[in-house]
PDB file of C-alpha atoms and ligand atoms in Angstrom:
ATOM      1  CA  UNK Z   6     145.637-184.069 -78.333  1.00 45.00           C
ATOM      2  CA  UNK Z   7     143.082-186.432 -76.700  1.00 55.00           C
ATOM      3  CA  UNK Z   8     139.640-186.733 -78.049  1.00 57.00           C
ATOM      4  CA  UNK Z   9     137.347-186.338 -75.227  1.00 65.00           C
ATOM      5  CA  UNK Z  10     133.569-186.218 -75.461  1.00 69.00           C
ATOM      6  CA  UNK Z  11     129.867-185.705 -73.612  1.00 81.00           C
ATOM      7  CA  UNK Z  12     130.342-185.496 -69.765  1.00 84.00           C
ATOM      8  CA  UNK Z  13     133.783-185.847 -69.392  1.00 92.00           C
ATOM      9  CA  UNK Z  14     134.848-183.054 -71.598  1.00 94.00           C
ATOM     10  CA  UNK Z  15     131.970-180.449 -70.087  1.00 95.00           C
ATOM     11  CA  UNK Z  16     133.754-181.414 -66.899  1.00 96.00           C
ATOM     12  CA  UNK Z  17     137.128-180.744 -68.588  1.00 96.00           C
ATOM     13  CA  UNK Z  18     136.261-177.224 -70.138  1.00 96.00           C
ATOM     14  CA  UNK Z  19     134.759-176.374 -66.585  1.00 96.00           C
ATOM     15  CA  UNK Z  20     138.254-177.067 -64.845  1.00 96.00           C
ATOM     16  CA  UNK Z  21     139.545-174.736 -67.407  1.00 96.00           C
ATOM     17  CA  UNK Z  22     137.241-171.994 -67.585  1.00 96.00           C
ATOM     18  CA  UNK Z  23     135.963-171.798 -64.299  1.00 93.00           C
ATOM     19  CA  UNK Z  24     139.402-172.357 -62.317  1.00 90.00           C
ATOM     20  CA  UNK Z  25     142.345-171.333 -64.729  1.00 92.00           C
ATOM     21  CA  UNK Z  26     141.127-168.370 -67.304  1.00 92.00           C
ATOM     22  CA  UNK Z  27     139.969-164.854 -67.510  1.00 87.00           C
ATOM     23  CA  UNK Z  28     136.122-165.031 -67.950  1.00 86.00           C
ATOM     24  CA  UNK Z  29     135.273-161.372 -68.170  1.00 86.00           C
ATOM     25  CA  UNK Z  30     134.982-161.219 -71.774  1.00 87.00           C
ATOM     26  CA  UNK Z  31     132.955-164.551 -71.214  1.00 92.00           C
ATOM     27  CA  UNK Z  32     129.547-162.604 -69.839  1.00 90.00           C
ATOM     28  CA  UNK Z  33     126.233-163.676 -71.873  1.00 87.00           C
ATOM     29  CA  UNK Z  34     124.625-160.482 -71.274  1.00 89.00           C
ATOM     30  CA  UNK Z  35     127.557-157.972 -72.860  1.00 89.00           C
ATOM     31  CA  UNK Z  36     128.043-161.212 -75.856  1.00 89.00           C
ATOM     32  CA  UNK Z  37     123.820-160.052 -76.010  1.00 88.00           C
ATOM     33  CA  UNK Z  38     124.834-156.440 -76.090  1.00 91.00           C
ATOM     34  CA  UNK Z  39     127.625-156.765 -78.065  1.00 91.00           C
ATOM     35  CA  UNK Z  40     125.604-158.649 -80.576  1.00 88.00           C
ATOM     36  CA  UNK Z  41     128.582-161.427 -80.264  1.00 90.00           C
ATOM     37  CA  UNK Z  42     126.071-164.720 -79.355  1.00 88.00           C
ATOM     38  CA  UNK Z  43     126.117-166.004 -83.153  1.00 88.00           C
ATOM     39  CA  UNK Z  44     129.676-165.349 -83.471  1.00 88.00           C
ATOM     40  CA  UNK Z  45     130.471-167.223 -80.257  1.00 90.00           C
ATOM     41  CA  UNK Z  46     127.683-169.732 -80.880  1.00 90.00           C
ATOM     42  CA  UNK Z  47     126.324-168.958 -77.463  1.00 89.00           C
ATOM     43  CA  UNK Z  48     124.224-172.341 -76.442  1.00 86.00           C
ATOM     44  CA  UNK Z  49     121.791-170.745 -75.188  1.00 82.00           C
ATOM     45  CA  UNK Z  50     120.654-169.507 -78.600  1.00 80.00           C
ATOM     46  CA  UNK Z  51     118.976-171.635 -80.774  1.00 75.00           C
ATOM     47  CA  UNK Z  52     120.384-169.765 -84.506  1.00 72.00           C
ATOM     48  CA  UNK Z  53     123.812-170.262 -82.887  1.00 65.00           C
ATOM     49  CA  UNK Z  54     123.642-173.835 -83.896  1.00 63.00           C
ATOM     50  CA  UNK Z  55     122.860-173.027 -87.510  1.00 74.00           C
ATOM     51  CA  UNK Z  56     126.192-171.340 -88.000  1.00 79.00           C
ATOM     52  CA  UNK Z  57     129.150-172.925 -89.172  1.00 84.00           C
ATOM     53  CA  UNK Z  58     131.381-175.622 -86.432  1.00 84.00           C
ATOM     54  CA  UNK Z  59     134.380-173.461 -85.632  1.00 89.00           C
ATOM     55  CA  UNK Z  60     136.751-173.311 -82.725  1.00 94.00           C
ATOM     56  CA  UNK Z  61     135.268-170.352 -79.972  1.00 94.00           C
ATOM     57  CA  UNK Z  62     137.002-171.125 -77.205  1.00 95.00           C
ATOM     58  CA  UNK Z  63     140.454-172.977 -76.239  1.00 95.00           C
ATOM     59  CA  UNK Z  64     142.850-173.545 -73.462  1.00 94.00           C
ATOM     60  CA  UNK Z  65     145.819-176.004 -73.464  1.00 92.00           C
ATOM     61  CA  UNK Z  66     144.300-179.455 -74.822  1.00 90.00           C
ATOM     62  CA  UNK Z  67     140.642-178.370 -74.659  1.00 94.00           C
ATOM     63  CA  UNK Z  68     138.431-176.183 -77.318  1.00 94.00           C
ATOM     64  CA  UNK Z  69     135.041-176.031 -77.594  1.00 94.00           C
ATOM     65  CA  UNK Z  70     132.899-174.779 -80.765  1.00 92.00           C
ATOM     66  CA  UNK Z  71     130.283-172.837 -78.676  1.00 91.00           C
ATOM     67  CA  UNK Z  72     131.011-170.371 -75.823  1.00 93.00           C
ATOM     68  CA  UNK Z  73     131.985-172.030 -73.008  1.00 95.00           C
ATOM     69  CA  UNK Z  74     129.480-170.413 -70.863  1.00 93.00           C
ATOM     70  CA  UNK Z  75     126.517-171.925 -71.680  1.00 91.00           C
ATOM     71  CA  UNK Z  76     128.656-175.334 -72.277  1.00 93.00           C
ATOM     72  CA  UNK Z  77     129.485-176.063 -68.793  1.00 94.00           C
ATOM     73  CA  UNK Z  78     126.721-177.648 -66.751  1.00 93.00           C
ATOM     74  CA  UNK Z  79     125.410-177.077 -63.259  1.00 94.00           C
ATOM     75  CA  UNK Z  80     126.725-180.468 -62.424  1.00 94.00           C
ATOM     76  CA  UNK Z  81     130.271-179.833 -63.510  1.00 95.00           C
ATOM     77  CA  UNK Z  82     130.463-176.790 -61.251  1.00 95.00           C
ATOM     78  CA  UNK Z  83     129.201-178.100 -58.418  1.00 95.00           C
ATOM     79  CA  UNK Z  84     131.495-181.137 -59.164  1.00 94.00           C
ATOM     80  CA  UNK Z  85     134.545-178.345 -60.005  1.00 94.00           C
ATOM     81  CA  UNK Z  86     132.890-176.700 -56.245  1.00 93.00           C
ATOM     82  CA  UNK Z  87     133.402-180.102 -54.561  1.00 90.00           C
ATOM     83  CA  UNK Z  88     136.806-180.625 -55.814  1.00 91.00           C
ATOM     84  CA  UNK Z  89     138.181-177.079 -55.196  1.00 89.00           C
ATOM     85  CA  UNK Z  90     137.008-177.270 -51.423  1.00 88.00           C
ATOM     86  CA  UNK Z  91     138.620-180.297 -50.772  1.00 85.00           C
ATOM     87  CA  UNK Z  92     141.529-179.232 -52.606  1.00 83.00           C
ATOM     88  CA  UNK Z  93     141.899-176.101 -50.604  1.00 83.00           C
ATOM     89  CA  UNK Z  94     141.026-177.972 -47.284  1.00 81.00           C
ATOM     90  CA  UNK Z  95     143.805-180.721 -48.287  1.00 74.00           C
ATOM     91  CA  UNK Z  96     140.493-183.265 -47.266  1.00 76.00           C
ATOM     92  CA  UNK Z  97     140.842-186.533 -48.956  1.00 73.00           C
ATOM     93  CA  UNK Z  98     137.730-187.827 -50.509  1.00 70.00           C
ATOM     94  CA  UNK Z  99     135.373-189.347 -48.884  1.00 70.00           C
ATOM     95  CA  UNK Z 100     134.721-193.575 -48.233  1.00 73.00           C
ATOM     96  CA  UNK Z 101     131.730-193.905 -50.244  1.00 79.00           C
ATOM     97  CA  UNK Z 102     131.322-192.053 -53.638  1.00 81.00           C
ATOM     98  CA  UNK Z 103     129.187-192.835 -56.433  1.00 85.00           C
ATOM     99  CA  UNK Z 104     130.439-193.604 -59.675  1.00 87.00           C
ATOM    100  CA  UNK Z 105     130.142-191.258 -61.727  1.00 88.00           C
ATOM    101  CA  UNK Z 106     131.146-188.674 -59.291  1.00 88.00           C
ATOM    102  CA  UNK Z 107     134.423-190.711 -58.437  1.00 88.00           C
ATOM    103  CA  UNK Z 108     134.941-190.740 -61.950  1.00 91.00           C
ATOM    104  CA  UNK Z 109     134.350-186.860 -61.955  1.00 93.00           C
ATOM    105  CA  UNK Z 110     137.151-186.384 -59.061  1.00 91.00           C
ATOM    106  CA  UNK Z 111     139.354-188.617 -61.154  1.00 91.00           C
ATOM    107  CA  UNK Z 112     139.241-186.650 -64.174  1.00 94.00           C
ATOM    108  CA  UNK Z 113     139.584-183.124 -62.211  1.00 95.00           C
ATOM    109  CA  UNK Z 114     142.564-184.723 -60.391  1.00 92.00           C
ATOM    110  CA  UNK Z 115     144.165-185.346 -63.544  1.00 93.00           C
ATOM    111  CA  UNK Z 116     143.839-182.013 -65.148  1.00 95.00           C
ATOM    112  CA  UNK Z 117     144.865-180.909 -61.786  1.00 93.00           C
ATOM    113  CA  UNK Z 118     147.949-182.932 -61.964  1.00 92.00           C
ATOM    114  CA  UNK Z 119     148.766-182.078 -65.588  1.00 93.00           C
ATOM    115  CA  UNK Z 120     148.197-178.096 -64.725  1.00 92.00           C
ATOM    116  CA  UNK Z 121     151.286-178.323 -61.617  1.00 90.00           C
ATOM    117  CA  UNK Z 122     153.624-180.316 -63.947  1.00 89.00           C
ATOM    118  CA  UNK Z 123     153.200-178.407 -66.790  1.00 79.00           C
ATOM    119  CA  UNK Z 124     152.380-175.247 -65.038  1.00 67.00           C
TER     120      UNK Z 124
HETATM  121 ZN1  LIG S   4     127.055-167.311 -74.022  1.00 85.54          ZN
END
């Protein structure tokens, strides 16, 4: 298991969330409804941090103690966006990228890579 943190593994749980798993049962408004949003630590509640650390959501080598809804960020899905167009398109990336989204494309890449071998 790695041990990734911060921006790399929001980017990470995007990847897997957004491209690879089921996220019906993933919808803040029916967690609200259901009265689920402490139970899944939703992040966008502020009592949901009060509750004990515990695993909410997991996929291959990634889990995440609050639902992973409200833990991806804008940026990761427009990053996740970027990367699936150009996937799709077979476009390779472009000349000049800044760093940190290089290093974005890098780490998609990789999970991308990991997800064909290991299927
Ligand atoms: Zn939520």
């Amino acid at each position: 298991v790695r041990l990734v943190r911060g921006r790399t593994k929001k980017l990470i749980v995007a990847f897997h969330f957004q491209l690879l798993s089921n996220q019906a049962g993933w919808r803040c408004e029916h967690c609200r409804t259901a009265g689920l949003e402490i139970k899944r630590r939703c992040g966008w509640l502020s009592q949901a941090g009060n509750t004990a650390a515990r695993v909410v959501w997991a996929r291959k080598h990634v889990s995440i103690n609050t639902c992973p809804k409200s833990f991806v960020t804008a940026q990761s899905l427009a990053w996740l966006e970027e990367f699936a167009v150009r996937r799709r398109l077979w476009q390779r990336w472009p000349e000049e990228l800044g760093a940190r989204e290089a290093e974005a494309f890098l780490i998609l890449e990789s999970e991308w890579e990991a997800e064909v071998q290991n299927g």
